[in-house]
């Protein structure tokens, strides 16, 4: 199939990971077309501030489009020659999905269908999209492997991410659209999302306010520094999947296919207890946290831990930024951004 050699579209470029990916591509001298609807899930000023950074590059173009707006999406793809798509826009957050399920079907299901349809008709060379470690749901075998079955999500957020993977598979199979799904593990770093633990704890510790530790702080997360996520994405962008000749329908491997379809974990491969994250934050900030302990929250999983063997095998890379180093960079950014 003749593919499109056009510009790279980064969706969700006003968001945390999308901002970092766009920034990296622009720094590497590439042109970037960006899409975001700047929705108020969290402080829109942070999204605008990220866009202001990206606007400094001459190769950056931004379009305010909602993924769920079919006509708007079709117009975007008609107006630009789009060669590759890095799809990072979406409704994130596990807890929010318990009370706001429709935001997830609109952005992550309807929106993702529009991405697939537009990529199909534009003959996009490669679609990379964000899945999530949350698809492992009730699995207890660690480290979590892309070769394990993930049919037991424990939140609607996770269910929409799993749905994205199977939707992508059908388009890879039917239309030969090369699709790479990436399961990110708890991403943190400068310009990070205010609804995530690192931001919430930093804000509270600096203000002398109490922090709540669910599951008595024994929750384990494979915290992954955002630059490692970006490095994985950039390397995989040039690694366009083809049909896997070793894949067998008799014993189907969930991470691969006879279609041009692959799934990868991008995680630090080193889970850390939330209490240990707090200790590192306390040391970095130079102030003790006021800790409140609480039980597990519905929809949460006790532990995440990424098996990254496939990432190492295919693109020779494994995330390796130590939590102490990443947290120091995050706190430095946080203080500067908030003028503290
Ligand atoms: N940050 C993490 O730890 C993490 C972990 C696993 C998966 N992910 C996934 O990675 C992707 C990026 O996450 P993030 O942390 O950068 O989140 P983010 O919320 O900071 O970024 C998402 C961006 O998408 C935009 N967006 C949302 N719905 C949209 C819509 N309907 N139309 C257009 N734009 C829309 C938002 O305005 C936001 O700027 C998401 O799909 C998320 O689910 C993130």
Short mmCIF file of C-alpha atoms and ligand atoms in Angstrom, two decimals:
data_model
loop_
_atom_site.label_atom_id
_atom_site.label_comp_id
_atom_site.label_asym_id
_atom_site.label_seq_id
_atom_site.Cartn_x
_atom_site.Cartn_y
_atom_site.Cartn_z
CA UNK A 1 0.00 0.00 0.00
CA UNK A 2 1.27 3.49 -0.91
CA UNK A 3 1.53 5.46 2.34
CA UNK A 4 1.44 9.18 3.02
CA UNK A 5 4.86 10.83 3.59
CA UNK A 6 3.42 14.01 5.17
CA UNK A 7 3.72 15.81 8.49
CA UNK A 8 3.53 14.17 11.96
CA UNK A 9 0.31 14.82 13.86
CA UNK A 10 0.63 14.83 17.66
CA UNK A 11 -2.78 14.76 19.32
CA UNK A 12 -3.06 15.99 22.91
CA UNK A 13 -0.02 18.27 22.46
CA UNK A 14 -1.34 20.66 25.12
CA UNK A 15 -1.33 17.70 27.51
CA UNK A 16 1.54 16.39 29.60
CA UNK A 17 3.00 13.62 27.43
CA UNK A 18 1.92 15.17 24.11
CA UNK A 19 3.71 18.39 25.02
CA UNK A 20 6.97 16.54 25.69
CA UNK A 21 6.72 14.48 22.49
CA UNK A 22 6.00 17.55 20.35
CA UNK A 23 8.86 19.44 22.03
CA UNK A 24 11.30 16.61 21.33
CA UNK A 25 10.31 16.31 17.65
CA UNK A 26 10.57 20.09 17.16
CA UNK A 27 13.98 20.14 18.86
CA UNK A 28 15.05 17.39 16.45
CA UNK A 29 14.12 19.77 13.60
CA UNK A 30 10.86 18.08 12.58
CA UNK A 31 7.60 19.84 11.76
CA UNK A 32 4.71 19.07 14.07
CA UNK A 33 1.00 19.51 13.56
CA UNK A 34 -0.77 19.48 16.94
CA UNK A 35 -4.37 18.92 17.97
CA UNK A 36 -6.04 19.46 21.34
CA UNK A 37 -9.44 20.66 22.57
CA UNK A 38 -7.98 22.29 25.72
CA UNK A 39 -10.75 20.84 27.87
CA UNK A 40 -10.99 21.86 31.55
CA UNK A 41 -10.34 18.39 33.09
CA UNK A 42 -7.53 20.24 34.85
CA UNK A 43 -6.28 23.85 34.87
CA UNK A 44 -6.40 25.05 31.26
CA UNK A 45 -3.66 27.61 32.02
CA UNK A 46 -1.17 24.77 32.33
CA UNK A 47 -2.21 23.50 28.88
CA UNK A 48 -1.89 27.01 27.45
CA UNK A 49 1.53 27.45 29.06
CA UNK A 50 2.73 24.22 27.43
CA UNK A 51 1.43 25.40 24.05
CA UNK A 52 3.21 28.74 24.53
CA UNK A 53 6.50 26.82 24.84
CA UNK A 54 5.79 24.90 21.64
CA UNK A 55 4.74 28.02 19.75
CA UNK A 56 8.34 29.27 19.97
CA UNK A 57 9.29 26.75 17.29
CA UNK A 58 8.63 27.80 13.69
CA UNK A 59 7.80 24.20 12.71
CA UNK A 60 4.85 24.05 15.11
CA UNK A 61 1.22 24.37 14.04
CA UNK A 62 -1.74 24.00 16.37
CA UNK A 63 -5.40 23.24 15.63
CA UNK A 64 -8.06 23.34 18.34
CA UNK A 65 -10.18 20.32 17.41
CA UNK A 66 -12.23 17.91 19.48
CA UNK A 67 -11.58 14.25 18.68
CA UNK A 68 -15.31 13.58 19.00
CA UNK A 69 -16.11 16.15 16.28
CA UNK A 70 -16.20 13.94 13.21
CA UNK A 71 -16.49 16.77 10.68
CA UNK A 72 -13.70 18.70 12.42
CA UNK A 73 -11.41 15.68 12.34
CA UNK A 74 -12.16 14.99 8.67
CA UNK A 75 -11.46 18.65 7.86
CA UNK A 76 -8.12 18.51 9.69
CA UNK A 77 -7.00 15.46 7.72
CA UNK A 78 -8.27 17.01 4.45
CA UNK A 79 -6.39 20.27 5.05
CA UNK A 80 -3.05 18.72 5.98
CA UNK A 81 -0.99 15.96 4.46
CA UNK A 82 -0.53 13.80 7.57
CA UNK A 83 2.03 11.00 7.34
CA UNK A 84 2.28 9.73 10.91
CA UNK A 85 0.05 10.08 13.93
CA UNK A 86 1.09 10.00 17.58
CA UNK A 87 -2.25 9.88 19.35
CA UNK A 88 -1.94 11.08 22.95
CA UNK A 89 -5.18 13.04 23.32
CA UNK A 90 -7.78 11.35 25.45
CA UNK A 91 -9.61 11.37 28.73
CA UNK A 92 -7.09 10.22 31.33
CA UNK A 93 -7.55 9.32 35.02
CA UNK A 94 -8.96 6.24 36.72
CA UNK A 95 -10.91 7.85 39.56
CA UNK A 96 -12.65 10.46 37.38
CA UNK A 97 -14.06 7.62 35.23
CA UNK A 98 -16.16 6.37 38.14
CA UNK A 99 -18.40 9.46 38.01
CA UNK A 100 -17.82 10.83 34.50
CA UNK A 101 -18.06 7.78 32.24
CA UNK A 102 -19.35 9.68 29.20
CA UNK A 103 -16.18 11.76 28.94
CA UNK A 104 -14.35 8.47 28.33
CA UNK A 105 -16.66 7.10 25.66
CA UNK A 106 -16.67 10.46 23.83
CA UNK A 107 -12.91 11.08 23.76
CA UNK A 108 -11.52 7.55 23.98
CA UNK A 109 -14.05 5.53 21.98
CA UNK A 110 -15.80 7.87 19.52
CA UNK A 111 -12.67 10.02 19.29
CA UNK A 112 -10.48 6.99 18.67
CA UNK A 113 -12.80 5.74 15.92
CA UNK A 114 -12.38 9.13 14.19
CA UNK A 115 -8.59 8.79 14.49
CA UNK A 116 -8.72 5.30 12.95
CA UNK A 117 -11.04 6.34 10.12
CA UNK A 118 -8.99 9.43 9.29
CA UNK A 119 -5.73 7.43 9.39
CA UNK A 120 -7.25 4.77 7.15
CA UNK A 121 -8.44 7.21 4.49
CA UNK A 122 -5.27 9.33 4.63
CA UNK A 123 -3.17 6.14 4.25
CA UNK A 124 -1.15 7.12 7.30
CA UNK A 125 2.18 5.32 7.47
CA UNK A 126 2.07 4.61 11.22
CA UNK A 127 -0.40 5.22 14.04
CA UNK A 128 1.06 5.19 17.55
CA UNK A 129 -1.50 5.56 20.31
CA UNK A 130 -1.57 5.71 24.10
CA UNK A 131 -2.93 2.71 25.93
CA UNK A 132 -2.27 2.28 29.64
CA UNK A 133 -0.86 -0.06 32.28
CA UNK A 134 -4.38 -0.01 33.75
CA UNK A 135 -5.45 -2.56 31.10
CA UNK A 136 -3.71 -5.21 33.25
CA UNK A 137 -6.58 -4.68 35.72
CA UNK A 138 -7.00 -7.70 37.96
CA UNK A 139 -3.83 -9.47 36.73
CA UNK A 140 -1.49 -10.43 39.56
CA UNK A 141 1.36 -12.05 37.63
CA UNK A 142 4.27 -9.59 37.57
CA UNK A 143 5.98 -8.07 35.75
CA UNK A 144 2.98 -7.30 33.52
CA UNK A 145 3.69 -8.68 30.06
CA UNK A 146 2.12 -7.71 26.73
CA UNK A 147 1.92 -11.45 26.08
CA UNK A 148 -0.52 -11.93 28.96
CA UNK A 149 -4.27 -11.74 28.54
CA UNK A 150 -5.81 -8.41 29.60
CA UNK A 151 -9.53 -9.08 29.56
CA UNK A 152 -10.25 -8.03 33.15
CA UNK A 153 -10.17 -4.22 33.45
CA UNK A 154 -11.30 -2.81 36.82
CA UNK A 155 -12.28 0.70 35.67
CA UNK A 156 -14.09 2.16 32.67
CA UNK A 157 -10.92 4.14 31.87
CA UNK A 158 -9.03 0.86 31.53
CA UNK A 159 -11.89 -0.64 29.51
CA UNK A 160 -11.69 2.22 26.97
CA UNK A 161 -7.92 1.73 26.63
CA UNK A 162 -8.35 -2.00 26.08
CA UNK A 163 -11.09 -1.15 23.56
CA UNK A 164 -8.63 1.09 21.70
CA UNK A 165 -6.24 -1.83 21.34
CA UNK A 166 -8.86 -4.15 19.85
CA UNK A 167 -10.26 -1.38 17.62
CA UNK A 168 -6.73 -0.73 16.34
CA UNK A 169 -6.32 -4.43 15.67
CA UNK A 170 -9.40 -4.54 13.48
CA UNK A 171 -8.10 -1.60 11.37
CA UNK A 172 -4.64 -3.14 11.14
CA UNK A 173 -6.25 -6.37 9.93
CA UNK A 174 -8.88 -4.92 7.58
CA UNK A 175 -7.03 -1.98 6.06
CA UNK A 176 -3.38 -2.75 6.70
CA UNK A 177 -3.06 0.35 8.93
CA UNK A 178 0.16 -0.14 10.95
CA UNK A 179 -0.77 0.43 14.61
CA UNK A 180 1.44 0.47 17.69
CA UNK A 181 -0.25 0.63 21.10
CA UNK A 182 1.78 1.81 24.07
CA UNK A 183 0.93 0.93 27.65
CA UNK A 184 2.42 3.75 29.72
CA UNK A 185 3.16 3.18 33.40
CA UNK A 186 2.50 6.13 35.82
CA UNK A 187 4.32 8.92 34.00
CA UNK A 188 5.77 11.86 35.95
CA UNK A 189 8.09 14.78 35.31
CA UNK A 190 8.15 18.54 34.61
CA UNK A 191 4.88 19.94 33.21
CA UNK A 192 3.15 16.93 34.83
CA UNK A 193 -0.58 16.55 35.34
CA UNK A 194 -1.95 18.19 38.52
CA UNK A 195 -4.26 15.23 39.20
CA UNK A 196 -1.41 12.74 39.65
CA UNK A 197 0.27 11.67 42.89
CA UNK A 198 3.61 13.46 42.34
CA UNK A 199 1.86 16.81 41.77
CA UNK A 200 -0.76 16.36 44.50
CA UNK A 201 1.85 15.39 47.11
CA UNK A 202 4.29 18.15 46.12
CA UNK A 203 1.57 20.79 46.35
CA UNK A 204 0.43 19.56 49.78
CA UNK A 205 3.92 19.15 51.26
CA UNK A 206 4.90 22.67 50.16
CA UNK A 207 1.68 24.06 51.69
CA UNK A 208 2.03 22.02 54.92
CA UNK A 209 -1.27 20.31 54.15
CA UNK A 210 -2.00 16.60 54.76
CA UNK A 211 -1.62 14.02 52.00
CA UNK A 212 -3.84 10.93 51.72
CA UNK A 213 -2.14 7.62 51.08
CA UNK A 214 -4.54 4.99 49.80
CA UNK A 215 -4.02 1.33 50.68
CA UNK A 216 -1.99 2.68 53.65
CA UNK A 217 0.77 3.82 51.29
CA UNK A 218 1.49 0.22 50.26
CA UNK A 219 0.36 0.83 46.67
CA UNK A 220 3.22 0.10 44.26
CA UNK A 221 3.66 2.00 41.02
CA UNK A 222 6.21 1.66 38.23
CA UNK A 223 6.88 5.43 38.10
CA UNK A 224 8.29 6.31 34.67
CA UNK A 225 10.08 9.56 33.87
CA UNK A 226 8.50 11.40 30.96
CA UNK A 227 11.74 11.66 28.92
CA UNK A 228 11.92 7.85 28.92
CA UNK A 229 8.36 7.67 27.58
CA UNK A 230 9.32 10.17 24.85
CA UNK A 231 12.46 8.23 23.92
CA UNK A 232 10.40 5.06 23.58
CA UNK A 233 7.82 6.81 21.38
CA UNK A 234 10.43 8.44 19.13
CA UNK A 235 12.27 5.16 18.60
CA UNK A 236 9.06 3.25 17.91
CA UNK A 237 7.86 5.89 15.43
CA UNK A 238 10.41 4.64 12.90
CA UNK A 239 9.73 1.04 13.82
CA UNK A 240 6.61 0.57 11.68
CA UNK A 241 5.06 -2.83 12.47
CA UNK A 242 4.43 -5.41 9.76
CA UNK A 243 2.63 -8.75 10.02
CA UNK A 244 4.39 -10.98 12.56
CA UNK A 245 5.39 -14.18 10.68
CA UNK A 246 5.77 -16.09 13.96
CA UNK A 247 2.23 -15.31 15.14
CA UNK A 248 -0.02 -18.36 15.32
CA UNK A 249 -3.82 -18.31 15.37
CA UNK A 250 -3.75 -21.61 17.27
CA UNK A 251 -2.04 -20.06 20.28
CA UNK A 252 -2.64 -16.34 19.70
CA UNK A 253 -0.09 -14.02 21.33
CA UNK A 254 -2.05 -10.93 22.56
CA UNK A 255 0.90 -8.56 21.97
CA UNK A 256 1.35 -9.26 18.27
CA UNK A 257 -0.61 -10.39 15.21
CA UNK A 258 -0.69 -11.55 11.62
CA UNK A 259 -1.78 -7.92 11.03
CA UNK A 260 0.62 -4.93 11.31
CA UNK A 261 -0.15 -4.51 14.99
CA UNK A 262 2.06 -4.42 18.10
CA UNK A 263 1.66 -3.58 21.76
CA UNK A 264 4.52 -2.44 24.03
CA UNK A 265 4.87 -1.59 27.68
CA UNK A 266 6.84 1.55 28.46
CA UNK A 267 7.60 1.48 32.18
CA UNK A 268 10.53 1.81 34.51
CA UNK A 269 10.57 -1.93 35.32
CA UNK A 270 11.13 -1.00 38.98
CA UNK A 271 7.99 -0.53 41.08
CA UNK A 272 8.13 1.72 44.13
CA UNK A 273 5.78 1.98 47.11
CA UNK A 274 3.89 5.25 47.38
CA UNK A 275 5.42 5.75 50.85
CA UNK A 276 8.88 5.64 49.25
CA UNK A 277 7.83 8.25 46.69
CA UNK A 278 6.75 10.44 49.61
CA UNK A 279 10.13 9.95 51.33
CA UNK A 280 11.95 11.02 48.15
CA UNK A 281 9.67 14.06 47.82
CA UNK A 282 10.25 15.00 51.47
CA UNK A 283 14.03 14.82 50.98
CA UNK A 284 13.90 16.82 47.75
CA UNK A 285 11.56 19.49 49.12
CA UNK A 286 13.24 19.57 52.54
CA UNK A 287 10.00 19.24 54.47
CA UNK A 288 8.10 16.39 56.11
CA UNK A 289 4.69 15.34 54.81
CA UNK A 290 1.61 15.15 57.04
CA UNK A 291 0.38 11.67 56.17
CA UNK A 292 -3.17 10.36 56.37
CA UNK A 293 -3.79 6.72 55.59
CA UNK A 294 -6.88 5.46 53.79
CA UNK A 295 -8.13 2.16 52.31
CA UNK A 296 -7.89 1.14 48.63
CA UNK A 297 -10.02 3.16 46.21
CA UNK A 298 -12.46 1.43 43.86
CA UNK A 299 -10.97 1.08 40.36
CA UNK A 300 -7.37 1.18 41.61
CA UNK A 301 -4.95 -1.73 41.34
CA UNK A 302 -2.48 -2.48 44.17
CA UNK A 303 0.60 -2.75 41.98
CA UNK A 304 1.95 -2.05 38.49
CA UNK A 305 5.21 -3.41 37.10
CA UNK A 306 6.25 -3.34 33.43
CA UNK A 307 7.98 -6.11 31.53
CA UNK A 308 9.92 -4.16 28.87
CA UNK A 309 11.68 -7.05 27.11
CA UNK A 310 9.93 -6.39 23.78
CA UNK A 311 10.88 -2.71 23.85
CA UNK A 312 14.52 -3.64 24.46
CA UNK A 313 14.44 -6.31 21.74
CA UNK A 314 12.83 -4.11 19.06
CA UNK A 315 14.30 -0.64 19.65
CA UNK A 316 17.20 -1.27 22.05
CA UNK A 317 15.87 0.95 24.79
CA UNK A 318 14.71 0.61 28.39
CA UNK A 319 13.53 3.42 30.69
CA UNK A 320 16.19 3.94 33.35
CA UNK A 321 15.83 7.38 34.97
CA UNK A 322 16.06 6.82 38.76
CA UNK A 323 13.05 8.13 40.69
CA UNK A 324 15.31 10.42 42.78
CA UNK A 325 16.64 12.13 39.64
CA UNK A 326 13.22 12.52 38.02
CA UNK A 327 11.62 13.82 41.22
CA UNK A 328 14.35 16.43 41.62
CA UNK A 329 13.68 17.71 38.09
CA UNK A 330 9.94 17.68 38.73
CA UNK A 331 10.18 19.63 41.99
CA UNK A 332 12.56 22.18 40.41
CA UNK A 333 10.06 22.73 37.57
CA UNK A 334 7.12 22.88 40.01
CA UNK A 335 8.76 25.59 42.09
CA UNK A 336 9.69 27.63 39.03
CA UNK A 337 6.32 27.29 37.32
CA UNK A 338 4.42 28.28 40.47
CA UNK A 339 6.91 31.02 41.35
CA UNK A 340 7.79 29.42 44.70
N1 LIG B 1 0.31 10.24 32.41
C1 LIG B 1 0.24 8.94 32.67
O1 LIG B 1 0.74 8.46 33.69
C2 LIG B 1 -0.44 8.01 31.69
C3 LIG B 1 -0.38 6.63 31.95
C4 LIG B 1 -0.99 5.74 31.06
C5 LIG B 1 -1.65 6.23 29.95
N2 LIG B 1 -1.71 7.58 29.72
C6 LIG B 1 -2.42 8.04 28.52
O2 LIG B 1 -1.55 8.84 27.76
C7 LIG B 1 -2.28 9.88 27.10
C8 LIG B 1 -1.70 11.24 27.48
O3 LIG B 1 -1.79 11.39 28.90
P1 LIG B 1 -1.36 12.71 29.65
O4 LIG B 1 -0.88 12.32 30.99
O5 LIG B 1 -0.51 13.53 28.76
O6 LIG B 1 -2.80 13.38 29.86
P2 LIG B 1 -3.26 14.91 29.64
O7 LIG B 1 -4.66 14.97 30.15
O8 LIG B 1 -2.26 15.83 30.22
O9 LIG B 1 -3.24 15.07 28.06
C9 LIG B 1 -4.32 14.71 27.24
C10 LIG B 1 -4.65 15.89 26.34
O10 LIG B 1 -5.70 15.49 25.46
C11 LIG B 1 -6.62 16.54 25.35
N3 LIG B 1 -7.94 15.95 25.05
C12 LIG B 1 -8.70 15.19 25.87
N4 LIG B 1 -9.84 14.87 25.25
C13 LIG B 1 -9.78 15.43 24.01
C14 LIG B 1 -10.67 15.46 22.92
N5 LIG B 1 -11.86 14.88 22.97
N6 LIG B 1 -10.30 16.14 21.80
C15 LIG B 1 -9.10 16.76 21.73
N7 LIG B 1 -8.21 16.78 22.75
C16 LIG B 1 -8.56 16.12 23.88
C17 LIG B 1 -6.62 17.24 26.69
O11 LIG B 1 -7.03 18.59 26.58
C18 LIG B 1 -5.16 17.11 27.12
O12 LIG B 1 -4.42 18.27 26.78
C19 LIG B 1 -3.73 9.69 27.52
O13 LIG B 1 -4.39 8.91 26.56
C20 LIG B 1 -3.63 8.92 28.82
O14 LIG B 1 -4.79 8.16 29.08
C21 LIG B 1 -1.12 8.47 30.56
#
